Coordinates of C-alpha atoms in Angstrom, one line a residue:
M368 CA 165.6 72.5 -47.0
A369 CA 167.7 71.0 -49.8
P370 CA 168.0 67.2 -49.8
S371 CA 171.1 65.9 -48.0
G372 CA 171.9 63.3 -50.7
P373 CA 173.4 59.8 -50.2
P374 CA 175.7 59.4 -47.2
T375 CA 179.4 59.9 -47.7
P376 CA 181.6 56.7 -47.7
G377 CA 182.8 57.6 -44.3
K378 CA 179.3 57.9 -42.8
R379 CA 178.2 54.7 -44.5
A380 CA 181.2 52.9 -43.1
A381 CA 180.4 54.2 -39.6
S382 CA 176.8 53.0 -40.1
V383 CA 177.9 49.5 -41.2
R384 CA 180.3 49.3 -38.2
A385 CA 177.5 50.3 -35.8
A386 CA 175.2 47.6 -37.2
L387 CA 178.0 45.0 -36.9
A388 CA 178.6 46.1 -33.3
R389 CA 174.9 45.6 -32.3
G390 CA 174.8 42.2 -34.1
D391 CA 172.6 43.4 -36.9
L392 CA 174.3 41.6 -39.7
L393 CA 171.4 41.9 -42.2
G394 CA 171.2 45.6 -41.6
A395 CA 175.0 45.9 -42.0
Y396 CA 174.8 44.1 -45.3
D397 CA 171.9 46.1 -46.6
E398 CA 173.8 49.3 -45.8
V399 CA 177.1 48.3 -47.4
A400 CA 175.4 46.7 -50.5
R401 CA 173.5 49.9 -51.3
R402 CA 176.7 51.9 -52.0
G403 CA 176.8 51.2 -55.7
D404 CA 180.4 52.4 -56.2
T405 CA 182.9 49.7 -55.2
S406 CA 186.0 52.0 -55.3
H407 CA 186.0 52.7 -51.5
A408 CA 188.5 50.2 -49.9
E409 CA 187.0 50.4 -46.4
L410 CA 183.5 49.7 -47.6
N411 CA 184.8 46.8 -49.7
Y412 CA 186.5 45.4 -46.6
L413 CA 183.3 45.8 -44.6
E414 CA 181.2 44.0 -47.2
V415 CA 183.5 41.0 -47.1
L416 CA 183.6 41.1 -43.3
T417 CA 179.8 41.2 -43.1
L418 CA 179.5 38.2 -45.5
A419 CA 182.1 36.3 -43.4
R420 CA 180.0 36.9 -40.3
L421 CA 176.9 35.9 -42.1
G422 CA 178.6 32.6 -43.0
D423 CA 178.6 33.2 -46.8
T424 CA 182.3 32.3 -47.0
E425 CA 182.7 31.4 -50.6
R426 CA 181.1 34.6 -51.8
A427 CA 183.2 36.6 -49.4
L428 CA 186.4 34.9 -50.8
R429 CA 185.4 35.8 -54.3
L430 CA 184.8 39.4 -53.4
Y431 CA 188.0 39.6 -51.4
E432 CA 189.9 38.7 -54.6
D433 CA 187.7 40.8 -56.9
Y434 CA 188.2 43.9 -54.7
G435 CA 192.0 43.4 -54.6
L436 CA 192.0 43.5 -50.8
A437 CA 195.2 41.5 -50.5
D438 CA 197.0 44.6 -51.8
R439 CA 196.1 46.6 -48.7
D440 CA 198.7 46.7 -45.9
D441 CA 196.6 46.9 -42.8
V442 CA 196.4 43.9 -40.4
D443 CA 192.6 43.7 -40.4
T444 CA 192.3 43.3 -44.2
L445 CA 195.3 41.0 -44.4
S446 CA 193.9 38.8 -41.6
L447 CA 190.4 38.7 -43.3
K448 CA 191.7 36.3 -46.0
A449 CA 193.0 34.0 -43.3
R450 CA 189.7 34.2 -41.4
L451 CA 187.8 33.1 -44.5
L452 CA 190.1 30.1 -45.0
K453 CA 189.6 29.3 -41.3
D454 CA 185.8 29.3 -41.9
L455 CA 186.2 27.0 -44.9
A456 CA 188.2 24.6 -42.7
F457 CA 185.2 24.4 -40.3
A458 CA 182.5 24.5 -42.9
G459 CA 181.8 20.7 -42.9
G460 CA 181.5 20.4 -39.1
A461 CA 184.7 18.4 -38.3
P462 CA 187.7 20.7 -39.0
N463 CA 189.7 20.0 -42.2
R464 CA 193.3 19.8 -41.1
R465 CA 194.8 20.8 -44.5
R466 CA 192.7 23.9 -44.6
L467 CA 193.4 24.6 -40.9
L468 CA 197.1 24.6 -41.6
E469 CA 196.7 26.8 -44.7
A470 CA 194.8 29.4 -42.6
C471 CA 197.3 29.0 -39.7
D472 CA 200.2 29.7 -42.1
L473 CA 198.6 32.8 -43.5
Y474 CA 197.8 34.2 -40.0
E475 CA 201.4 33.5 -39.0
A476 CA 202.7 35.3 -42.1
V477 CA 200.5 38.3 -41.3
H478 CA 201.8 38.2 -37.7
R479 CA 205.4 38.3 -38.9
R480 CA 204.6 41.1 -41.2
T481 CA 202.7 43.3 -38.8
R482 CA 203.7 42.0 -35.3
S483 CA 200.0 42.3 -34.3
S484 CA 198.6 40.0 -31.7
Y485 CA 195.4 39.5 -33.6
P486 CA 196.8 37.2 -36.3
A487 CA 199.1 35.6 -33.7
I488 CA 196.3 34.4 -31.5
N489 CA 194.3 33.1 -34.4
A490 CA 197.4 31.2 -35.7
A491 CA 197.9 29.8 -32.2
S492 CA 194.4 28.5 -31.8
L493 CA 194.4 26.9 -35.3
A494 CA 197.8 25.3 -34.6
L495 CA 196.5 23.8 -31.3
I496 CA 193.4 22.4 -33.1
A497 CA 195.6 21.0 -35.8
G498 CA 197.9 19.3 -33.2
K499 CA 200.9 21.6 -33.6
T500 CA 201.2 22.2 -29.9
D501 CA 204.7 23.7 -29.8
L502 CA 203.8 26.3 -32.4
A503 CA 200.6 27.1 -30.6
E504 CA 202.2 27.7 -27.3
R505 CA 205.0 29.8 -28.8
L506 CA 202.6 32.1 -30.5
A507 CA 200.3 32.3 -27.5
R508 CA 203.3 33.2 -25.3
D509 CA 204.2 36.0 -27.7
V510 CA 200.7 37.4 -27.3
V511 CA 200.8 37.2 -23.5
D512 CA 204.3 38.8 -23.4
E513 CA 203.3 41.7 -25.7
A514 CA 201.9 43.7 -22.8
M515 CA 201.3 43.2 -19.1
P516 CA 197.8 41.9 -18.4
E517 CA 197.1 44.8 -16.0
G518 CA 198.1 47.3 -18.7
R519 CA 195.6 46.0 -21.2
T520 CA 192.3 47.9 -21.9
G521 CA 189.6 47.4 -24.5
Y522 CA 187.6 44.4 -25.4
F523 CA 189.7 42.9 -28.2
S524 CA 193.0 43.3 -26.4
L525 CA 191.6 41.5 -23.3
A526 CA 189.7 38.9 -25.2
T527 CA 192.9 38.1 -27.2
L528 CA 194.8 37.7 -23.9
A529 CA 192.1 35.4 -22.6
E530 CA 192.3 33.2 -25.7
A531 CA 196.1 33.1 -25.4
L532 CA 195.8 31.9 -21.8
V533 CA 193.2 29.3 -23.0
V534 CA 195.8 27.9 -25.4
L535 CA 198.4 27.9 -22.6
G536 CA 196.0 26.0 -20.3
D537 CA 195.7 28.8 -17.7
A538 CA 191.9 28.6 -17.0
E539 CA 192.0 31.0 -14.0
G540 CA 193.9 33.7 -15.9
A541 CA 191.7 33.3 -19.0
R542 CA 188.5 33.7 -16.8
D543 CA 189.9 36.9 -15.2
A544 CA 190.9 38.4 -18.6
L545 CA 187.5 37.5 -20.1
A546 CA 185.6 39.0 -17.2
R547 CA 187.6 42.3 -17.7
A548 CA 187.0 42.1 -21.4
L549 CA 183.2 41.9 -20.9
A550 CA 183.4 45.0 -18.6
A551 CA 185.1 47.1 -21.3
P552 CA 183.0 49.8 -22.9
D553 CA 183.5 48.3 -26.4
A554 CA 182.3 44.8 -25.4
D555 CA 179.5 44.9 -27.9
V556 CA 177.3 42.0 -29.2
G557 CA 179.2 41.7 -32.5
A558 CA 182.6 41.5 -30.8
R559 CA 181.4 38.9 -28.3
S560 CA 179.9 36.7 -31.0
T561 CA 183.3 36.3 -32.7
T562 CA 185.0 35.3 -29.4
V563 CA 182.2 32.8 -28.7
L564 CA 182.8 31.1 -32.0
Q565 CA 186.5 30.9 -31.5
L566 CA 186.1 29.3 -28.0
Q567 CA 183.4 26.9 -29.3
R568 CA 185.8 25.6 -31.9
L569 CA 188.6 25.1 -29.4
V570 CA 186.3 23.3 -27.0
A571 CA 184.6 21.2 -29.7
A572 CA 188.0 20.1 -31.0
R573 CA 189.0 19.0 -27.5
S574 CA 192.1 21.1 -27.9
V575 CA 191.9 22.6 -24.4
K576 CA 191.3 21.4 -20.9
A577 CA 187.7 20.4 -20.1
E578 CA 187.2 23.2 -17.6
M579 CA 187.7 25.8 -20.4
G580 CA 184.2 25.0 -21.6
A581 CA 182.9 26.9 -18.6
L582 CA 184.3 30.1 -20.2
L583 CA 181.6 29.8 -22.8
E584 CA 178.9 30.5 -20.2
L585 CA 180.7 33.7 -19.3
I586 CA 181.0 35.1 -22.8
Q587 CA 177.7 34.0 -24.4
P588 CA 176.0 36.8 -26.3
P589 CA 172.5 37.8 -25.2
K590 CA 169.8 35.2 -26.1
V591 CA 167.4 35.6 -29.0
A592 CA 163.8 35.0 -27.9
M593 CA 160.6 34.1 -29.8
F594 CA 157.7 35.4 -27.6
C595 CA 154.0 34.5 -27.6
G596 CA 151.1 33.8 -25.3
N597 CA 147.4 34.1 -24.5
I598 CA 145.3 37.2 -25.5
F599 CA 143.7 38.8 -22.5
V600 CA 142.0 42.0 -21.4
G601 CA 144.1 42.6 -18.3
G602 CA 144.0 44.8 -15.2
P603 CA 146.6 46.6 -13.0
E604 CA 147.1 43.8 -10.5
L605 CA 147.4 41.0 -13.0
E606 CA 149.6 43.0 -15.4
D607 CA 151.9 44.2 -12.6
D608 CA 152.5 40.6 -11.5
L609 CA 153.0 39.3 -15.0
A610 CA 155.3 42.2 -15.9
A611 CA 157.4 41.7 -12.9
R612 CA 157.8 38.0 -13.6
T613 CA 158.6 38.7 -17.2
R614 CA 161.1 41.3 -16.3
D615 CA 162.9 38.9 -14.0
L616 CA 162.9 36.2 -16.6
I617 CA 164.4 38.5 -19.3
A618 CA 167.1 39.6 -16.9
R619 CA 167.9 36.1 -15.7
E620 CA 168.1 34.7 -19.2
N621 CA 169.9 37.7 -20.5
V622 CA 167.6 38.2 -23.5
G623 CA 168.8 40.8 -25.9
F624 CA 166.6 40.2 -28.9
G625 CA 162.9 39.4 -29.2
Y626 CA 160.8 38.3 -32.2
G627 CA 157.0 38.0 -32.1
A628 CA 153.6 39.4 -33.0
L629 CA 151.9 42.1 -30.9
A630 CA 148.6 40.6 -29.9
A631 CA 146.8 42.1 -26.9
G632 CA 147.8 40.7 -23.6
S633 CA 150.8 38.4 -23.4
D634 CA 152.6 39.5 -26.6
I635 CA 152.4 43.2 -25.9
L636 CA 153.3 42.8 -22.2
I637 CA 156.4 40.8 -23.1
A638 CA 157.4 43.3 -25.9
E639 CA 157.1 46.2 -23.4
Q640 CA 159.4 44.5 -20.9
L641 CA 161.9 43.6 -23.7
L642 CA 162.0 47.3 -24.7
A643 CA 162.3 48.4 -21.1
A644 CA 165.3 46.1 -20.7
G645 CA 167.0 47.6 -23.7
A646 CA 166.5 44.6 -25.9
E647 CA 166.0 44.8 -29.6
L648 CA 162.4 44.2 -30.7
H649 CA 161.4 42.7 -34.0
V650 CA 157.7 42.6 -34.8
V651 CA 156.5 39.7 -37.0
L652 CA 152.9 39.8 -38.1
P653 CA 151.2 36.9 -39.8
F654 CA 149.1 38.9 -42.3
A655 CA 147.9 42.4 -43.1
E656 CA 148.2 44.8 -40.2
A657 CA 144.7 46.2 -40.3
D658 CA 143.3 42.7 -40.1
F659 CA 145.7 41.7 -37.3
L660 CA 144.6 44.7 -35.3
E661 CA 140.9 43.8 -35.8
Q662 CA 141.4 40.2 -34.9
S663 CA 144.1 40.2 -32.2
V664 CA 144.4 43.6 -30.6
A665 CA 141.2 45.9 -30.8
P666 CA 138.9 43.3 -29.2
A667 CA 140.8 43.8 -25.9
G668 CA 140.2 47.6 -25.9
E669 CA 141.5 50.8 -27.3
S670 CA 144.3 51.0 -24.7
W671 CA 145.8 47.8 -26.2
V672 CA 145.8 49.4 -29.7
R673 CA 147.7 52.4 -28.3
R674 CA 150.2 50.0 -26.6
Y675 CA 150.5 48.0 -29.9
E676 CA 151.4 51.2 -31.8
A677 CA 153.9 52.3 -29.1
C678 CA 155.7 48.9 -29.3
R679 CA 155.6 48.8 -33.1
D680 CA 157.0 52.3 -33.5
R681 CA 160.0 51.4 -31.2
A682 CA 160.7 48.1 -33.0
A683 CA 163.9 47.6 -34.9
S684 CA 161.9 46.0 -37.7
V685 CA 158.4 45.0 -38.7
T686 CA 158.0 42.0 -40.9
F687 CA 154.8 40.6 -42.6
C688 CA 154.9 36.9 -43.1
S689 CA 152.3 37.6 -45.8
N690 CA 150.6 40.7 -47.1
M691 CA 147.3 38.9 -47.6
A692 CA 144.2 39.6 -45.7
F693 CA 143.0 37.4 -42.9
M694 CA 141.1 34.6 -44.5
G695 CA 139.4 33.3 -41.4
G696 CA 141.6 30.2 -40.7
M697 CA 143.9 29.6 -37.7
E698 CA 146.5 28.2 -40.1
Q699 CA 147.5 31.8 -40.9
F700 CA 148.4 32.4 -37.3
A701 CA 150.2 29.0 -37.1
Y702 CA 152.1 30.0 -40.3
G703 CA 153.1 33.3 -38.7
S704 CA 154.3 31.6 -35.6
K705 CA 156.4 29.1 -37.5
V706 CA 158.1 31.9 -39.6
T707 CA 158.7 33.8 -36.3
M708 CA 160.4 30.8 -34.7
G709 CA 162.6 30.3 -37.8
M710 CA 163.6 34.0 -37.9
T711 CA 164.5 33.8 -34.2
R712 CA 166.8 30.8 -34.9
L713 CA 168.3 32.4 -38.0
R714 CA 169.3 35.5 -35.8
A715 CA 170.6 33.2 -33.1
R716 CA 172.8 31.3 -35.6
Q717 CA 174.3 34.5 -36.9
L718 CA 175.2 35.7 -33.3
H719 CA 176.3 32.2 -32.1
A720 CA 173.7 32.8 -29.4
E721 CA 171.1 30.5 -27.8
P722 CA 167.5 30.8 -29.2
L723 CA 164.8 30.7 -26.5
Q724 CA 161.0 30.9 -26.3
L725 CA 159.2 33.2 -23.8
V726 CA 155.6 32.4 -23.2
I727 CA 152.8 33.7 -20.9
V728 CA 150.0 31.2 -20.9
E729 CA 147.2 29.9 -18.6
A730 CA 147.7 26.5 -17.0
R731 CA 145.4 25.0 -19.7
G732 CA 147.4 26.7 -22.4
D733 CA 148.5 23.5 -24.0
R734 CA 145.1 23.5 -25.7
T735 CA 145.6 26.9 -27.2
L736 CA 147.4 28.2 -30.2
S737 CA 150.2 29.3 -27.9
G738 CA 150.3 25.8 -26.5
S739 CA 150.9 24.4 -30.0
D740 CA 153.6 27.0 -30.4
I741 CA 155.3 25.6 -27.3
T742 CA 155.0 22.0 -28.7
A743 CA 156.4 23.1 -32.1
W744 CA 159.4 24.9 -30.5
K745 CA 160.2 22.0 -28.2
A746 CA 159.8 19.4 -31.0
T747 CA 162.8 20.9 -32.8
G748 CA 165.0 21.0 -29.7
G749 CA 164.1 24.5 -28.4
R750 CA 163.9 25.5 -24.8
S751 CA 160.8 27.3 -23.6
E752 CA 160.5 29.4 -20.5
V753 CA 156.8 29.6 -19.5
I754 CA 155.1 32.0 -17.2
I755 CA 151.9 30.4 -15.9
A756 CA 149.2 33.0 -15.6
P757 CA 146.1 32.8 -13.4
P758 CA 142.7 32.4 -15.2
L759 CA 142.6 35.2 -17.7
V760 CA 139.6 37.3 -18.9
R761 CA 139.5 36.9 -22.7
P762 CA 138.0 39.6 -24.9
V763 CA 135.0 38.9 -27.1
M764 CA 136.6 38.1 -30.4
P765 CA 135.1 39.3 -33.6
P766 CA 133.6 36.7 -35.9
P767 CA 136.2 35.7 -38.5
P768 CA 135.4 36.5 -42.1
E769 CA 133.4 33.9 -43.9
K770 CA 135.8 31.3 -45.3
P771 CA 135.5 30.6 -49.0
D772 CA 134.5 27.1 -49.9
V773 CA 137.9 26.5 -51.5
E774 CA 140.7 24.4 -50.0
R775 CA 143.7 26.3 -48.7
G776 CA 147.1 25.0 -47.6
V777 CA 150.7 26.0 -46.9
Y778 CA 153.2 24.7 -49.5
G779 CA 156.6 25.2 -51.0
L780 CA 156.3 27.1 -54.2
M781 CA 158.9 26.9 -57.0
F782 CA 159.2 29.0 -60.2
T783 CA 162.1 28.6 -62.7
D784 CA 163.1 30.4 -65.9
Y785 CA 165.9 30.0 -68.4
P786 CA 167.5 33.4 -69.2
G787 CA 167.6 34.2 -72.9
F788 CA 165.0 31.6 -73.9
S789 CA 162.9 34.1 -75.9
K790 CA 166.0 35.0 -78.0
L791 CA 166.9 31.4 -78.9
D792 CA 167.2 30.6 -82.6
E793 CA 164.0 28.8 -83.7
R794 CA 166.2 25.9 -85.0
V795 CA 167.6 25.1 -81.5
L796 CA 164.3 25.0 -79.7
P797 CA 163.9 21.2 -80.1
L798 CA 167.4 20.9 -78.7
F799 CA 166.5 23.2 -75.7
W800 CA 163.4 21.0 -75.1
E801 CA 165.6 17.9 -74.9
E802 CA 168.6 19.4 -73.1
V803 CA 166.7 21.5 -70.5
M804 CA 163.1 20.5 -70.1
V805 CA 163.4 16.8 -70.5
R806 CA 166.4 16.8 -68.2
A807 CA 164.4 18.9 -65.7
A808 CA 161.5 16.4 -65.9
R809 CA 163.8 13.5 -65.1
I810 CA 165.2 15.2 -62.1
L811 CA 161.7 16.1 -60.8
E812 CA 160.4 12.6 -61.3
G813 CA 162.4 11.6 -58.2
Y814 CA 160.1 13.9 -56.2
G815 CA 156.9 12.7 -57.8
E816 CA 155.3 11.7 -54.5
V817 CA 155.6 15.1 -52.9
I818 CA 155.0 17.4 -55.9
R819 CA 151.4 18.4 -55.7
Q820 CA 151.4 20.1 -59.0
G821 CA 153.8 20.7 -61.9
N822 CA 153.3 23.0 -64.9
T823 CA 155.3 24.6 -67.6
W824 CA 155.1 27.7 -69.9
G825 CA 157.7 27.6 -72.5
D826 CA 161.0 27.6 -70.5
A827 CA 159.3 28.2 -67.1
I828 CA 158.4 25.5 -64.5
F829 CA 156.0 26.0 -61.7
A830 CA 155.9 23.3 -59.0
V831 CA 154.1 23.0 -55.7
F832 CA 155.7 20.9 -52.9
S833 CA 154.3 19.5 -49.7
D834 CA 157.1 20.9 -47.6
A835 CA 160.0 23.3 -47.6
P836 CA 163.0 20.8 -47.3
T837 CA 161.8 18.8 -50.2
A838 CA 161.4 21.9 -52.3
A839 CA 164.9 23.0 -51.4
A840 CA 166.4 19.6 -52.3
A841 CA 164.6 19.5 -55.6
A842 CA 165.6 23.1 -56.5
L843 CA 169.3 22.4 -55.9
D844 CA 169.1 19.1 -57.8
L845 CA 167.6 21.1 -60.7
C846 CA 170.2 23.8 -60.4
E847 CA 173.1 21.3 -60.4
G848 CA 171.6 19.1 -63.1
L849 CA 170.8 21.9 -65.5
A850 CA 174.3 23.5 -65.0
K851 CA 175.5 20.6 -67.2
V852 CA 173.6 21.8 -70.3
D853 CA 176.0 22.6 -73.2
C854 CA 175.6 26.4 -73.6
R855 CA 177.5 26.5 -76.9
R856 CA 175.0 24.1 -78.6
L857 CA 172.2 26.3 -77.5
G858 CA 174.0 29.5 -78.6
V859 CA 173.8 31.2 -75.2
R860 CA 176.5 32.8 -73.1
E861 CA 178.7 30.3 -71.3
G862 CA 177.5 29.9 -67.7
T863 CA 173.8 30.5 -68.6
A864 CA 171.7 28.3 -66.4
M865 CA 168.2 28.0 -64.9
R866 CA 167.3 30.6 -62.3
I867 CA 165.1 29.2 -59.5
A868 CA 163.0 30.9 -56.9
L869 CA 161.3 29.3 -53.8
H870 CA 158.7 30.6 -51.4
Y871 CA 156.7 29.0 -48.6
G872 CA 153.2 30.3 -48.2
S873 CA 149.4 29.8 -48.1
T874 CA 147.6 29.2 -51.4
Y875 CA 144.2 28.2 -52.7
S876 CA 143.8 24.9 -54.5
G877 CA 141.0 23.8 -56.7
Y878 CA 139.8 22.3 -59.9
D879 CA 141.0 24.2 -63.0
P880 CA 138.2 23.9 -65.6
V881 CA 140.8 24.7 -68.4
T882 CA 143.4 22.2 -67.6
K883 CA 140.9 19.8 -66.0
R884 CA 143.1 19.2 -62.9
T885 CA 143.9 20.7 -59.6
N886 CA 145.6 24.1 -59.7
Y887 CA 147.2 26.3 -57.0
Y888 CA 146.8 30.1 -57.0
G889 CA 146.8 33.2 -54.8
S890 CA 148.9 36.2 -53.8
E891 CA 151.7 34.0 -52.4
V892 CA 152.0 32.2 -55.7
S893 CA 152.3 35.7 -57.3
R894 CA 155.0 36.6 -54.8
A895 CA 157.0 33.5 -55.7
A896 CA 156.7 34.3 -59.4
R897 CA 158.1 37.8 -58.9
I898 CA 161.3 36.5 -57.2
E899 CA 162.4 34.4 -60.1
P900 CA 163.3 37.4 -62.4
V901 CA 165.7 38.9 -59.9
T902 CA 167.5 35.6 -59.3
P903 CA 170.9 35.3 -60.9
S904 CA 171.4 32.6 -63.6
G905 CA 172.4 29.3 -62.0
S906 CA 171.2 30.3 -58.5
V907 CA 168.3 29.5 -56.1
Y908 CA 166.9 32.4 -54.2
V909 CA 164.4 31.9 -51.4
T910 CA 162.2 34.3 -49.4
E911 CA 162.7 35.0 -45.7
P912 CA 159.6 32.9 -44.8
F913 CA 161.1 30.0 -46.7
A914 CA 164.5 30.4 -45.0
A915 CA 162.8 30.7 -41.6
V916 CA 160.6 27.6 -42.1
L917 CA 163.6 25.6 -43.3
E918 CA 165.5 26.6 -40.1
M919 CA 162.7 25.0 -38.1
Q920 CA 163.6 21.6 -39.6
D921 CA 166.0 19.3 -37.6
D922 CA 169.4 18.9 -39.2
H923 CA 168.5 20.1 -42.6
P924 CA 171.5 20.0 -45.0
F925 CA 171.1 23.5 -46.4
D926 CA 172.5 27.0 -46.0
C927 CA 170.5 30.2 -46.6
N928 CA 172.8 33.1 -47.1
Y929 CA 171.4 36.6 -47.1
V930 CA 171.7 38.6 -50.4
G931 CA 169.8 41.8 -49.3
K932 CA 166.5 43.5 -49.7
I933 CA 165.7 43.4 -53.4
A934 CA 162.9 45.3 -55.3
L935 CA 160.7 42.8 -57.1
P936 CA 159.4 43.6 -60.6
K937 CA 156.0 45.0 -61.4
G938 CA 155.9 47.1 -58.2
F939 CA 155.6 44.0 -56.0
G940 CA 157.6 45.6 -53.2
V941 CA 161.0 45.2 -51.6
Y942 CA 161.8 41.9 -49.9
P943 CA 164.7 40.3 -48.1
L944 CA 166.0 37.3 -50.1
Y945 CA 168.5 34.5 -49.4
R946 CA 170.6 32.3 -51.6
L947 CA 170.1 28.6 -51.0
S948 CA 173.0 26.1 -51.1
R949 CA 174.0 22.8 -49.8
R950 CA 175.8 22.7 -46.5
P951 CA 179.4 21.3 -47.0
K952 CA 179.8 17.7 -45.8
D953 CA 182.5 16.6 -43.4

């Protein structure tokens, strides 16, 4: 059979819309970013829309202009610019009134041009938040009068009506319209998440009656769960009881997405019930699969291996926190759990949903690895739903591999590089050293207490940090400080700046007989080094583990915006990467 070739633009657009509908924003972006050709207007629109939903507002605005989307005449594309301005208005937490009104004016202009209720209700909501009550009520009344409530069908039509009634203060009418919207065939997760965000903003700004806050409980998207628990051998009576209790919990909590490993016992049992409930399963393994099977699945029996494979094959994704082998330490499992928790919270943030932890554990489970997972989750404000199991029969675990007599730890790893350094005129190298490397050293001096190692090779810097938030702050300080370098004096293209890559992973550390000091090395260091060459000049790219671990920190001031799955040089594989930036201040 002849190869089918790449999908047509129409098929690709349908695939992107399907991913958006199920709330798979990363999948939607991967699909639309692979197109290469940017001449297809609908795909350009979908790329900008996906970036908007991912929260990457500034990049979305740039592409909106670059693609000339303002020249299109359909209401969705015209309203997208206003939506991006609205997102900017809320970027700092408290709404910026000037930007609110700018977005409101544009929505209102699109409404006058198209007579569509979509821009009208957005203009009404923004007007209410900005204190322009008369305008808000007039626009909302236009939406309500457009068609009789009983004649409306489809999610967006009914959700728009519900929002108009919220603006007008009709709580009972809004609840009825919202309930009908949720019963519509097109009430998908992606659509609901946009409505949730709009209502959250109205309620947070105290722009509507207090009882309107109850509508949020009605419209909340399915929850995103991190699952974990004790390994056990099992048996029909025990498993039937635990499965029934897990099934009830998943239904009661309306869990639609699950992230976790697939160890024998609790993990696999929860995963099976998630799949049976129609939830989206994402498998996150701490290290190489063969080693994980040997350590966490096979000891419980061959039937668990088959169940592992069945769950893995039905999963929406399989992620390896690290491709390294199991080194014999529990810290690799703990690292995997932390990354899994962060990935759960990243997905929940994208969907405006609640993150949750599902656990099956014995009563004494607080002294197990799963118990420490519960502690870590709760320590950052998470809610755990715990199913207490009766005493469990544990499998005989294999002896771990002999640990090398070398210290290991988990650290933030930074690599930097200055594009074009190798082509600099020999005469400007002393200037480069003063302008770039000395400037970088002064910036990093402020982090001296938490930098465990710093090293340079020509224009490159390698630094090891004790934790992810400090590494993120230092990287952005470097990025901003080195952007001030005078490119003309160096003879490089204007805008050339340091590219910086960050990863968070487990490494060896030990005495280096050449440098006569402690050095850090291992496969995770190599992975960090491979990310730097694909990072654009003047940017900071981070790995998914880094973004996930950062998400587990309380109130960190950073954003990690997805940039896609990118092939790393030297055949190192394809990895999802994120662009790090500072979160706008109020």
